[in-house]
Amino acid sequence: MAYSDIYEAWKSDPEGFWMEAAKAIDWIKPPSFALDSTTAPLFCWFTDSQVNTCYNALDRHVENGRAEQTAIIYDSPITGTKKKISYRDLLAQTEQMAGALSTNGIDKGDRVIIYMPMIPETIVAMLACARIGAIHSVVFGGFAANELAVRIDDASPKAILSASCGIEPGRVIAYMPLIDAAIDLASHKPEFVVVHQREQLSAELREGRDFDWQTFQEGAEPATCVPVEGNHPAYILYTSGTTGAPKGVIRPTAGHLVALNWSMKNIYNVDPGDVFWAASDLGWVVGHSYICYGPLIHGNTSVLFEGKPVGTPDAGTFWRVISEYSVRSFFTAPTAFRAIKREDPDGKYKEKYDLSCLNMLYLAGERADPDTIHWAQNLLNVPVIDHWWQTETGWTIAGNPIGIEPLPVKIGSPSVAMPGYDIQILDEAGNLLPPNTLGAITVRLPLPPGTFPTLWNAEERFLKSYLSTFPGYYETGDAGLMDEDGYLYVMARTDDVINVAGHRLSTGAMEEVLADHPDVAECAVIGVSDMLKGQLPVGFLCLSKGVNRPHREIVGECVNMMRDTIGPVAAFKSATVIERLPKTRSGKILRATMAKIADGEAFKMPATIDDPVILDEIKIALQTLGYAKD
Ligand code: COA
Ligand code: AMP
């Protein structure tokens, strides 16, 4: 069937479409209907079903002939480790950990924070929670103690599962000091912490609070799968919004299973048994959906890679992994390819490897720039498929449905709406815009299965952030246009979110950190274009009257504060002191205009600007930082 037939089939009978897709899931009690609109505009899917995620990711494959198939290939060039774990072994490890969690009082609905590096135990931790109906919240290792504390307070976990350390090129990051600091900062106190000791660093455990990973599990009865309702939260994943408080995106269990399973064949074109690799981190949504859940639910072999595209040990590491494990579909962020291109522009490292196994390269997480797409295509000689989605949706909104029908690629576009998504471009007043006209990218409600039904503990915020601007539509926060063939072009964010190396960060949150510096009276953070990371944050600091310390010192302190408060992942390394910020007459800081100046783009002088001369001062300040070139 053609994509257009399938899309139309979904449009004319969404219930029927998703009930059909639901047949691929093993239910404890199958759903009798798909969409639950009783609490509209909050929608749920498969609410009267009973199901277990871990059963679908592990047990059913073990029972149905995949027990000896490799579930996880752990390849860690940063530690020099390689390991294959079969479905049978992954199940054994998971049911043991699930049993230990149960014995220690973790029940269905309890929250568990997972603060762990890219090791198999992290997947065991996620699946163990799913097995007993506990709601996990994985926190990315690049976040500092304060960010962890914010998540502890919002999710109020009974336990934290962690490891002794994470490993970045050139440094070992001890996790326990970060966990100790986070627990000290948080008002909510988790009951216990379970720590996987890595050989690179041994953590000192606190008597009474901390348990060693192995001893914690000793003697525990392996746990069976706990049935949960279709809309039971599988997990909470925090993502950046416009303020310092991250948004807790809830993933509903049944929709998650149905949508991810559907996406593996129809979008990523892999069959059960094929090797699939998403080079991301389990702390991000890509890692949740396509390192852990999607491939396992679908019976694939998933690669868990602990390393970087360059420097671990070289720019050929991706090609080695693809050829060594016969990866069929590979997914990463464009920034990874830019990093490789910078080190190895002629693709010399690739020559050593046979990549004939690879069918397709998928890119997402940030705008895929045409240069990178062309370079990747020429190097790998496979189609490069851009696709667009968000933490909120958990799977593709717009993409190229390769497993249904490969559509012609239009470079610069992530292609077309996936079944389930009715994408509309709206103007500020909420009117539908004609093709090729820039506007807010929205999706007509309801969103499909697997997408977030609301935010954890924050229904008002959910309604205000996503549903209030355009009643009846989900506001994605991205701006763009759609051409006459239905191809979407994602151009920019409409809010304070910036995208640094595929990581979603809030400039609002960064401003809150800078504003805490005792000498800073006022500040702004903008995202400027960067050849490698897509965007980088740059800070502008207006100092309090009478402060006459060297600016370099203050900037250095601000950089350190950002690293200590948000974390190294913020990549906040440049800031400058200025006299005043450009504002409208009503006092709104002109961040978008500042960003245009930084990128050397043409801009329209805002009609309501308070004092246009300030823009010249901004330009000079940016030039001293190496931006705003004429
Ligand atoms: N734990 C602790 N620190 C971490 C971390 C983690 N899990 N992940 C990143 N960091 C640190 C880095 O070490 C770096 O610290 P530094 O300032 O001391 O150098 C900082 O956070 C910024 O990290 P990052 O933006 O990732 O930059 P990088 O220079 O380490 O690597 C790339 C750049 C492009 C190679 C890297 O971002 C990458 O591989 N991206 C792939 C895409 C990806 O994973 N996207 C996720 C969504 S799909
Ligand atoms: P995250 O929630 O971290 O996955 O980030 C989602 C945001 O990243 C989107 O709202 C976009 O701004 C951006 N993004 C993700 N994928 C793409 C893409 N293929 N093209 C353009 N922007 C993208």
PDB file of N, CA and C and ligand atoms in Angstrom, residues 239 284-286 363-368 386-392 414 476-478 490-493 497 499 502-504, ligand 2:
ATOM      1  N   THR A 239      11.934  17.638  30.286  1.00  0.00           N
ATOM      2  CA  THR A 239      12.498  18.337  29.136  1.00  0.00           C
ATOM      3  C   THR A 239      12.402  19.835  29.362  1.00  0.00           C
ATOM      4  N   TRP A 284      17.931  10.807  27.026  1.00  0.00           N
ATOM      5  CA  TRP A 284      17.084  11.621  26.133  1.00  0.00           C
ATOM      6  C   TRP A 284      15.960  10.767  25.587  1.00  0.00           C
ATOM      7  N   VAL A 285      14.995  11.427  24.969  1.00  0.00           N
ATOM      8  CA  VAL A 285      13.850  10.673  24.462  1.00  0.00           C
ATOM      9  C   VAL A 285      14.267   9.689  23.369  1.00  0.00           C
ATOM     10  N   VAL A 286      15.247  10.056  22.558  1.00  0.00           N
ATOM     11  CA  VAL A 286      15.697   9.145  21.502  1.00  0.00           C
ATOM     12  C   VAL A 286      16.210   7.846  22.131  1.00  0.00           C
ATOM     13  N   LEU A 363      18.259  10.824  10.718  1.00  0.00           N
ATOM     14  CA  LEU A 363      18.724  11.950  11.514  1.00  0.00           C
ATOM     15  C   LEU A 363      17.543  12.631  12.198  1.00  0.00           C
ATOM     16  N   ALA A 364      17.740  13.048  13.447  1.00  0.00           N
ATOM     17  CA  ALA A 364      16.718  13.845  14.145  1.00  0.00           C
ATOM     18  C   ALA A 364      17.363  14.522  15.338  1.00  0.00           C
ATOM     19  N   GLY A 365      16.578  15.338  16.016  1.00  0.00           N
ATOM     20  CA  GLY A 365      17.056  16.003  17.222  1.00  0.00           C
ATOM     21  C   GLY A 365      17.341  17.468  17.000  1.00  0.00           C
ATOM     22  N   GLU A 366      17.583  17.838  15.772  1.00  0.00           N
ATOM     23  CA  GLU A 366      17.858  19.229  15.406  1.00  0.00           C
ATOM     24  C   GLU A 366      17.700  19.316  13.888  1.00  0.00           C
ATOM     25  N   ARG A 367      17.712  20.531  13.371  1.00  0.00           N
ATOM     26  CA  ARG A 367      17.577  20.705  11.930  1.00  0.00           C
ATOM     27  C   ARG A 367      18.751  20.030  11.214  1.00  0.00           C
ATOM     28  N   ALA A 368      18.446  19.246  10.199  1.00  0.00           N
ATOM     29  CA  ALA A 368      19.509  18.597   9.426  1.00  0.00           C
ATOM     30  C   ALA A 368      19.904  19.553   8.298  1.00  0.00           C
ATOM     31  N   ASP A 386      15.766  12.446   7.186  1.00  0.00           N
ATOM     32  CA  ASP A 386      15.539  13.373   8.291  1.00  0.00           C
ATOM     33  C   ASP A 386      14.144  13.091   8.846  1.00  0.00           C
ATOM     34  N   HIS A 387      13.982  13.153  10.127  1.00  0.00           N
ATOM     35  CA  HIS A 387      12.629  13.066  10.692  1.00  0.00           C
ATOM     36  C   HIS A 387      12.547  13.930  11.932  1.00  0.00           C
ATOM     37  N   TRP A 388      11.323  14.415  12.169  1.00  0.00           N
ATOM     38  CA  TRP A 388      11.126  15.447  13.190  1.00  0.00           C
ATOM     39  C   TRP A 388      10.185  14.967  14.278  1.00  0.00           C
ATOM     40  N   TRP A 389      10.641  15.086  15.505  1.00  0.00           N
ATOM     41  CA  TRP A 389       9.776  14.750  16.630  1.00  0.00           C
ATOM     42  C   TRP A 389      10.284  15.404  17.897  1.00  0.00           C
ATOM     43  N   GLN A 390       9.640  15.125  19.000  1.00  0.00           N
ATOM     44  CA  GLN A 390       9.936  15.824  20.253  1.00  0.00           C
ATOM     45  C   GLN A 390       9.784  14.875  21.438  1.00  0.00           C
ATOM     46  N   THR A 391      10.363  15.276  22.556  1.00  0.00           N
ATOM     47  CA  THR A 391      10.184  14.502  23.787  1.00  0.00           C
ATOM     48  C   THR A 391       8.684  14.285  24.035  1.00  0.00           C
ATOM     49  N   GLU A 392       7.909  15.315  23.784  1.00  0.00           N
ATOM     50  CA  GLU A 392       6.479  15.255  24.073  1.00  0.00           C
ATOM     51  C   GLU A 392       5.777  14.135  23.296  1.00  0.00           C
ATOM     52  N   PRO A 414      11.938  17.230   6.774  1.00  0.00           N
ATOM     53  CA  PRO A 414      11.815  15.894   7.361  1.00  0.00           C
ATOM     54  C   PRO A 414      10.669  15.097   6.735  1.00  0.00           C
ATOM     55  N   THR A 476       3.427  22.954  18.855  1.00  0.00           N
ATOM     56  CA  THR A 476       4.689  22.208  18.984  1.00  0.00           C
ATOM     57  C   THR A 476       5.840  23.066  19.511  1.00  0.00           C
ATOM     58  N   GLY A 477       5.721  24.398  19.365  1.00  0.00           N
ATOM     59  CA  GLY A 477       6.835  25.275  19.742  1.00  0.00           C
ATOM     60  C   GLY A 477       7.821  25.457  18.603  1.00  0.00           C
ATOM     61  N   ASP A 478       7.560  24.804  17.489  1.00  0.00           N
ATOM     62  CA  ASP A 478       8.396  24.992  16.296  1.00  0.00           C
ATOM     63  C   ASP A 478       7.628  25.813  15.270  1.00  0.00           C
ATOM     64  N   VAL A 490      10.906  22.568   9.008  1.00  0.00           N
ATOM     65  CA  VAL A 490      10.966  23.065  10.386  1.00  0.00           C
ATOM     66  C   VAL A 490      12.069  24.114  10.435  1.00  0.00           C
ATOM     67  N   MET A 491      11.720  25.341  10.760  1.00  0.00           N
ATOM     68  CA  MET A 491      12.686  26.436  10.616  1.00  0.00           C
ATOM     69  C   MET A 491      13.281  26.923  11.943  1.00  0.00           C
ATOM     70  N   ALA A 492      12.462  27.060  12.968  1.00  0.00           N
ATOM     71  CA  ALA A 492      12.968  27.669  14.209  1.00  0.00           C
ATOM     72  C   ALA A 492      12.025  27.363  15.353  1.00  0.00           C
ATOM     73  N   ARG A 493      12.480  27.610  16.564  1.00  0.00           N
ATOM     74  CA  ARG A 493      11.608  27.503  17.727  1.00  0.00           C
ATOM     75  C   ARG A 493      10.881  28.833  17.909  1.00  0.00           C
ATOM     76  N   VAL A 497      13.598  27.897  23.731  1.00  0.00           N
ATOM     77  CA  VAL A 497      14.371  26.659  23.667  1.00  0.00           C
ATOM     78  C   VAL A 497      15.453  26.770  22.597  1.00  0.00           C
ATOM     79  N   ASN A 499      18.860  24.499  20.750  1.00  0.00           N
ATOM     80  CA  ASN A 499      19.252  23.129  20.492  1.00  0.00           C
ATOM     81  C   ASN A 499      20.767  23.061  20.340  1.00  0.00           C
ATOM     82  N   GLY A 502      22.103  18.739  19.503  1.00  0.00           N
ATOM     83  CA  GLY A 502      20.952  17.836  19.591  1.00  0.00           C
ATOM     84  C   GLY A 502      20.341  17.802  20.985  1.00  0.00           C
ATOM     85  N   HIS A 503      20.886  18.577  21.919  1.00  0.00           N
ATOM     86  CA  HIS A 503      20.327  18.608  23.269  1.00  0.00           C
ATOM     87  C   HIS A 503      19.430  19.826  23.393  1.00  0.00           C
ATOM     88  N   ARG A 504      18.252  19.607  23.945  1.00  0.00           N
ATOM     89  CA  ARG A 504      17.271  20.695  24.062  1.00  0.00           C
ATOM     90  C   ARG A 504      17.478  21.426  25.380  1.00  0.00           C
TER      91      ARG A 504
HETATM   92  P1  AMP B   2      13.649  17.044  21.960  1.00  0.00           P
HETATM   93  O1  AMP B   2      12.379  17.188  22.718  1.00  0.00           O
HETATM   94  O2  AMP B   2      14.859  17.131  22.803  1.00  0.00           O
HETATM   95  O3  AMP B   2      13.633  15.824  21.093  1.00  0.00           O
HETATM   96  O4  AMP B   2      13.747  18.292  20.986  1.00  0.00           O
HETATM   97  C1  AMP B   2      12.693  18.534  20.090  1.00  0.00           C
HETATM   98  C2  AMP B   2      13.006  19.741  19.284  1.00  0.00           C
HETATM   99  O5  AMP B   2      14.198  19.544  18.534  1.00  0.00           O
HETATM  100  C3  AMP B   2      11.948  20.026  18.254  1.00  0.00           C
HETATM  101  O6  AMP B   2      10.857  20.742  18.779  1.00  0.00           O
HETATM  102  C4  AMP B   2      12.730  20.818  17.219  1.00  0.00           C
HETATM  103  O7  AMP B   2      12.889  22.146  17.615  1.00  0.00           O
HETATM  104  C5  AMP B   2      14.074  20.125  17.241  1.00  0.00           C
HETATM  105  N1  AMP B   2      14.103  19.054  16.233  1.00  0.00           N
HETATM  106  C6  AMP B   2      14.058  17.739  16.442  1.00  0.00           C
HETATM  107  N2  AMP B   2      14.153  17.056  15.283  1.00  0.00           N
HETATM  108  C7  AMP B   2      14.259  17.976  14.302  1.00  0.00           C
HETATM  109  C8  AMP B   2      14.377  17.914  12.869  1.00  0.00           C
HETATM  110  N3  AMP B   2      14.431  16.762  12.232  1.00  0.00           N
HETATM  111  N4  AMP B   2      14.435  19.082  12.197  1.00  0.00           N
HETATM  112  C9  AMP B   2      14.381  20.266  12.842  1.00  0.00           C
HETATM  113  N5  AMP B   2      14.291  20.378  14.187  1.00  0.00           N
HETATM  114  C10 AMP B   2      14.224  19.259  14.907  1.00  0.00           C
END
